[in-house]
Amino acid sequence: MTTLSATEADALWAGIDDQRARTAALLETLTPEQWEHPSLCDGWTVRHVAAHLTMQQQRVRDALGFIIRHPGMLRSMPLNTFIHDAGLVQAQALSTEQIVAGIRSGIGSRRHNVGLTPLETLTDILVHSQDIALPLGVDLPMQPALSALAATRRWDTRDTWLAKVNRRLPWAGCRLSATDTEWSRGEGAEVTGPIGAILLLITGRPAALDHLTGEGAEALRLRVASST
């Protein structure tokens, strides 16, 4: 497991706060139609993704309280189904103003979901902010150093239960190399591009392929297209 120094932890939380603030600012500009636009997450609109982001700091009692208020969630298993259904329920329960306020309320806090680490919180806000922005055609930059940290965590946990929340694209057998920071992993056909796009790739977002090049990227496009 990645161990962060105090300085690195400070930088990580500052990056989470920055991405939360800019994501909230983007949401405040959206029209009602944009709130209901499909996101990069299957079955979720922009509203659902944003509502999910209000649930990044749940302790055990918070999770239990949510289930008590919504007992039907007990039927939502396995984990991916629970996360998906919880996003739907939260989106229905909150107004757009409450969703934005909920994301902003996390700024300055270092609390994260029980059973996870701050690195999962970082990955969540980085990736889900792109799940919102990319389908809307909005540029919402991610800091390369933070994207590299999140990508390293996702790579290191790729064969654990943490990876099961993401769609597994067929990138095994590729060499993933960032063009905007020093980061490379894997062996095989070359896939190159911004580290943010690589992070999206290894968290199961096919839209990342539009921003990646190389022999491996072309092969990936063909494999993904043939599987849909």
CSV table of C-alpha atoms in Angstrom, one decimal:
chain,number,residue,atom,x,y,z
A,1,MET,CA,0.0,0.0,0.0
A,2,THR,CA,1.3,3.5,-0.9
A,3,THR,CA,2.5,5.4,2.2
A,4,LEU,CA,2.5,9.1,2.0
A,5,SER,CA,4.7,11.5,3.9
A,6,ALA,CA,3.0,14.4,5.7
A,7,THR,CA,4.0,16.8,2.9
A,8,GLU,CA,2.6,14.4,0.3
A,9,ALA,CA,-0.6,14.0,2.2
A,10,ASP,CA,-1.0,17.7,2.4
A,11,ALA,CA,-0.5,18.0,-1.4
A,12,LEU,CA,-3.0,15.2,-2.0
A,13,TRP,CA,-5.8,16.8,0.1
A,14,ALA,CA,-5.1,20.2,-1.4
A,15,GLY,CA,-5.5,18.6,-4.8
A,16,ILE,CA,-8.8,16.9,-3.8
A,17,ASP,CA,-10.0,20.3,-2.5
A,18,ASP,CA,-9.0,22.0,-5.8
A,19,GLN,CA,-10.8,19.4,-7.9
A,20,ARG,CA,-13.9,19.5,-5.7
A,21,ALA,CA,-14.0,23.3,-5.9
A,22,ARG,CA,-13.7,23.4,-9.7
A,23,THR,CA,-16.2,20.5,-10.1
A,24,ALA,CA,-18.7,22.4,-8.0
A,25,ALA,CA,-18.1,25.6,-9.9
A,26,LEU,CA,-18.7,23.7,-13.2
A,27,LEU,CA,-22.0,22.2,-11.9
A,28,GLU,CA,-23.2,25.7,-10.9
A,29,THR,CA,-23.0,26.7,-14.6
A,30,LEU,CA,-25.1,23.8,-15.9
A,31,THR,CA,-28.5,24.1,-17.5
A,32,PRO,CA,-31.3,21.7,-16.4
A,33,GLU,CA,-30.7,19.8,-19.6
A,34,GLN,CA,-27.0,19.4,-18.9
A,35,TRP,CA,-27.7,18.0,-15.4
A,36,GLU,CA,-29.7,15.2,-17.1
A,37,HIS,CA,-27.1,14.5,-19.8
A,38,PRO,CA,-25.7,11.0,-19.8
A,39,SER,CA,-22.3,10.8,-18.1
A,40,LEU,CA,-19.4,8.4,-18.8
A,41,CYS,CA,-20.8,6.0,-16.1
A,42,ASP,CA,-23.3,3.5,-17.6
A,43,GLY,CA,-26.8,4.3,-16.3
A,44,TRP,CA,-25.9,7.5,-14.6
A,45,THR,CA,-26.6,11.1,-15.7
A,46,VAL,CA,-24.5,14.0,-14.7
A,47,ARG,CA,-26.8,14.5,-11.8
A,48,HIS,CA,-26.2,10.9,-10.6
A,49,VAL,CA,-22.4,11.3,-10.7
A,50,ALA,CA,-22.6,14.6,-8.9
A,51,ALA,CA,-24.9,13.2,-6.2
A,52,HIS,CA,-22.4,10.3,-5.8
A,53,LEU,CA,-19.7,12.8,-5.1
A,54,THR,CA,-21.6,14.1,-2.1
A,55,MET,CA,-21.1,10.6,-0.5
A,56,GLN,CA,-17.2,10.7,-0.3
A,57,GLN,CA,-17.0,11.0,3.5
A,58,GLN,CA,-19.3,8.4,4.9
A,59,ARG,CA,-18.4,6.7,8.2
A,60,VAL,CA,-20.1,3.5,9.4
A,61,ARG,CA,-22.9,5.4,11.1
A,62,ASP,CA,-23.4,7.5,7.9
A,63,ALA,CA,-23.7,4.4,5.8
A,64,LEU,CA,-26.0,2.7,8.2
A,65,GLY,CA,-28.2,5.9,8.4
A,66,PHE,CA,-28.5,5.9,4.6
A,67,ILE,CA,-29.6,2.3,4.6
A,68,ILE,CA,-32.1,2.9,7.4
A,69,ARG,CA,-33.6,5.8,5.4
A,70,HIS,CA,-33.6,3.7,2.2
A,71,PRO,CA,-34.1,0.1,3.3
A,72,GLY,CA,-34.6,-1.0,-0.3
A,73,MET,CA,-30.8,-0.6,-0.7
A,74,LEU,CA,-30.4,-3.9,1.2
A,75,ARG,CA,-31.4,-5.6,-2.0
A,76,SER,CA,-28.8,-3.8,-4.0
A,77,MET,CA,-25.9,-6.2,-4.2
A,78,PRO,CA,-23.2,-6.8,-5.3
A,79,LEU,CA,-21.1,-3.7,-4.5
A,80,ASN,CA,-21.4,-2.2,-8.0
A,81,THR,CA,-25.1,-2.5,-7.9
A,82,PHE,CA,-25.2,-0.9,-4.4
A,83,ILE,CA,-23.0,2.1,-5.6
A,84,HIS,CA,-25.1,2.5,-8.7
A,85,ASP,CA,-28.5,2.4,-6.8
A,86,ALA,CA,-27.2,4.7,-4.0
A,87,GLY,CA,-26.3,7.3,-6.6
A,88,LEU,CA,-29.8,7.1,-8.0
A,89,VAL,CA,-31.4,7.5,-4.6
A,90,GLN,CA,-29.1,10.3,-3.6
A,91,ALA,CA,-29.8,12.2,-6.8
A,92,GLN,CA,-33.5,11.9,-6.3
A,93,ALA,CA,-33.3,13.1,-2.7
A,94,LEU,CA,-31.2,16.2,-3.3
A,95,SER,CA,-31.8,19.4,-5.3
A,96,THR,CA,-29.1,20.6,-7.6
A,97,GLU,CA,-28.2,23.3,-5.1
A,98,GLN,CA,-27.9,20.7,-2.3
A,99,ILE,CA,-25.7,18.5,-4.5
A,100,VAL,CA,-23.3,21.4,-5.2
A,101,ALA,CA,-23.4,22.4,-1.5
A,102,GLY,CA,-22.6,18.8,-0.5
A,103,ILE,CA,-19.5,18.7,-2.7
A,104,ARG,CA,-18.4,22.1,-1.5
A,105,SER,CA,-18.9,20.9,2.1
A,106,GLY,CA,-16.1,18.4,1.7
A,107,ILE,CA,-13.5,21.1,0.9
A,108,GLY,CA,-11.1,21.4,3.9
A,109,SER,CA,-12.1,18.0,5.3
A,110,ARG,CA,-9.8,15.0,5.4
A,111,ARG,CA,-12.5,12.5,6.1
A,112,HIS,CA,-12.9,9.6,3.7
A,113,ASN,CA,-15.2,6.7,3.3
A,114,VAL,CA,-14.8,3.9,5.8
A,115,GLY,CA,-12.6,1.0,4.5
A,116,LEU,CA,-10.9,3.2,1.9
A,117,THR,CA,-7.9,5.5,1.8
A,118,PRO,CA,-7.4,9.1,0.8
A,119,LEU,CA,-6.1,7.7,-2.5
A,120,GLU,CA,-9.5,6.4,-3.3
A,121,THR,CA,-11.0,9.8,-2.5
A,122,LEU,CA,-8.5,11.4,-4.9
A,123,THR,CA,-9.3,8.9,-7.7
A,124,ASP,CA,-13.1,9.3,-7.1
A,125,ILE,CA,-13.1,13.1,-7.6
A,126,LEU,CA,-10.6,13.1,-10.4
A,127,VAL,CA,-12.3,10.4,-12.5
A,128,HIS,CA,-15.9,11.4,-11.7
A,129,SER,CA,-15.2,15.0,-12.5
A,130,GLN,CA,-14.3,13.8,-16.0
A,131,ASP,CA,-17.3,11.6,-16.2
A,132,ILE,CA,-19.2,14.8,-15.9
A,133,ALA,CA,-17.1,17.1,-18.0
A,134,LEU,CA,-16.1,15.1,-21.0
A,135,PRO,CA,-19.7,14.2,-22.2
A,136,LEU,CA,-20.6,17.9,-21.9
A,137,GLY,CA,-17.5,18.9,-24.0
A,138,VAL,CA,-16.1,20.9,-21.1
A,139,ASP,CA,-12.3,21.0,-20.3
A,140,LEU,CA,-11.8,20.4,-16.6
A,141,PRO,CA,-8.0,19.8,-16.2
A,142,MET,CA,-6.5,17.5,-13.7
A,143,GLN,CA,-3.0,18.0,-12.2
A,144,PRO,CA,-0.6,15.5,-13.8
A,145,ALA,CA,1.1,14.7,-10.5
A,146,LEU,CA,-2.2,13.9,-8.8
A,147,SER,CA,-3.4,11.9,-11.8
A,148,ALA,CA,-0.1,9.9,-11.6
A,149,LEU,CA,-0.7,9.2,-7.9
A,150,ALA,CA,-4.2,8.0,-8.6
A,151,ALA,CA,-3.1,5.9,-11.6
A,152,THR,CA,-0.3,4.3,-9.5
A,153,ARG,CA,-2.9,3.4,-6.9
A,154,ARG,CA,-5.2,1.9,-9.5
A,155,TRP,CA,-2.4,0.0,-11.1
A,156,ASP,CA,-1.2,-1.4,-7.7
A,157,THR,CA,-4.7,-2.5,-6.8
A,158,ARG,CA,-5.7,-3.8,-10.2
A,159,ASP,CA,-6.1,-7.4,-9.1
A,160,THR,CA,-7.9,-6.6,-5.8
A,161,TRP,CA,-11.5,-6.0,-4.8
A,162,LEU,CA,-11.0,-2.3,-5.3
A,163,ALA,CA,-10.7,-2.8,-9.1
A,164,LYS,CA,-14.0,-4.5,-9.3
A,165,VAL,CA,-15.9,-1.2,-9.2
A,166,ASN,CA,-14.4,-0.4,-12.6
A,167,ARG,CA,-15.1,-1.8,-16.0
A,168,ARG,CA,-12.1,-3.8,-17.0
A,169,LEU,CA,-10.9,-2.7,-20.5
A,170,PRO,CA,-8.5,-5.1,-22.3
A,171,TRP,CA,-5.3,-3.0,-21.6
A,172,ALA,CA,-3.4,-5.9,-20.2
A,173,GLY,CA,-0.4,-6.6,-22.4
A,174,CYS,CA,0.2,-3.0,-23.2
A,175,ARG,CA,2.9,-0.6,-22.1
A,176,LEU,CA,1.2,2.5,-20.7
A,177,SER,CA,3.3,5.7,-20.8
A,178,ALA,CA,2.4,9.2,-19.9
A,179,THR,CA,3.5,12.1,-22.1
A,180,ASP,CA,3.1,14.9,-19.5
A,181,THR,CA,4.8,13.3,-16.5
A,182,GLU,CA,7.2,10.4,-15.7
A,183,TRP,CA,4.9,7.4,-15.4
A,184,SER,CA,5.0,4.1,-17.2
A,185,ARG,CA,3.6,0.7,-16.3
A,186,GLY,CA,3.2,-2.7,-18.0
A,187,GLU,CA,4.8,-4.5,-20.9
A,188,GLY,CA,3.8,-4.8,-24.5
A,189,ALA,CA,2.4,-2.6,-27.3
A,190,GLU,CA,2.9,1.1,-26.6
A,191,VAL,CA,0.0,3.2,-25.4
A,192,THR,CA,0.9,6.9,-24.9
A,193,GLY,CA,-1.0,10.0,-23.9
A,194,PRO,CA,-1.7,12.4,-21.0
A,195,ILE,CA,-1.6,10.7,-17.6
A,196,GLY,CA,-5.2,11.8,-17.0
A,197,ALA,CA,-6.3,9.8,-20.1
A,198,ILE,CA,-4.3,6.8,-18.8
A,199,LEU,CA,-6.1,7.1,-15.4
A,200,LEU,CA,-9.4,7.1,-17.2
A,201,LEU,CA,-8.4,4.0,-19.3
A,202,ILE,CA,-7.4,1.9,-16.2
A,203,THR,CA,-10.6,2.9,-14.5
A,204,GLY,CA,-12.6,1.6,-17.4
A,205,ARG,CA,-13.5,4.6,-19.5
A,206,PRO,CA,-13.4,3.9,-23.2
A,207,ALA,CA,-13.6,7.6,-23.9
A,208,ALA,CA,-10.0,7.8,-22.8
A,209,LEU,CA,-9.0,6.1,-26.1
A,210,ASP,CA,-9.8,9.3,-28.0
A,211,HIS,CA,-6.8,10.9,-26.2
A,212,LEU,CA,-4.3,8.0,-26.5
A,213,THR,CA,-2.0,7.0,-29.3
A,214,GLY,CA,0.4,4.2,-30.2
A,215,GLU,CA,0.2,0.7,-31.6
A,216,GLY,CA,-1.4,-0.5,-28.4
A,217,ALA,CA,-4.1,2.2,-28.4
A,218,GLU,CA,-5.1,1.2,-31.9
A,219,ALA,CA,-5.4,-2.5,-30.9
A,220,LEU,CA,-7.4,-1.5,-27.8
A,221,ARG,CA,-9.9,0.5,-29.9
A,222,LEU,CA,-10.5,-2.6,-32.1
A,223,ARG,CA,-10.9,-4.9,-29.1
A,224,VAL,CA,-13.2,-2.5,-27.3
A,225,ALA,CA,-15.3,-2.0,-30.4
A,226,SER,CA,-15.6,-5.7,-31.0
A,227,SER,CA,-16.8,-6.3,-27.4
A,228,THR,CA,-19.7,-3.7,-27.5
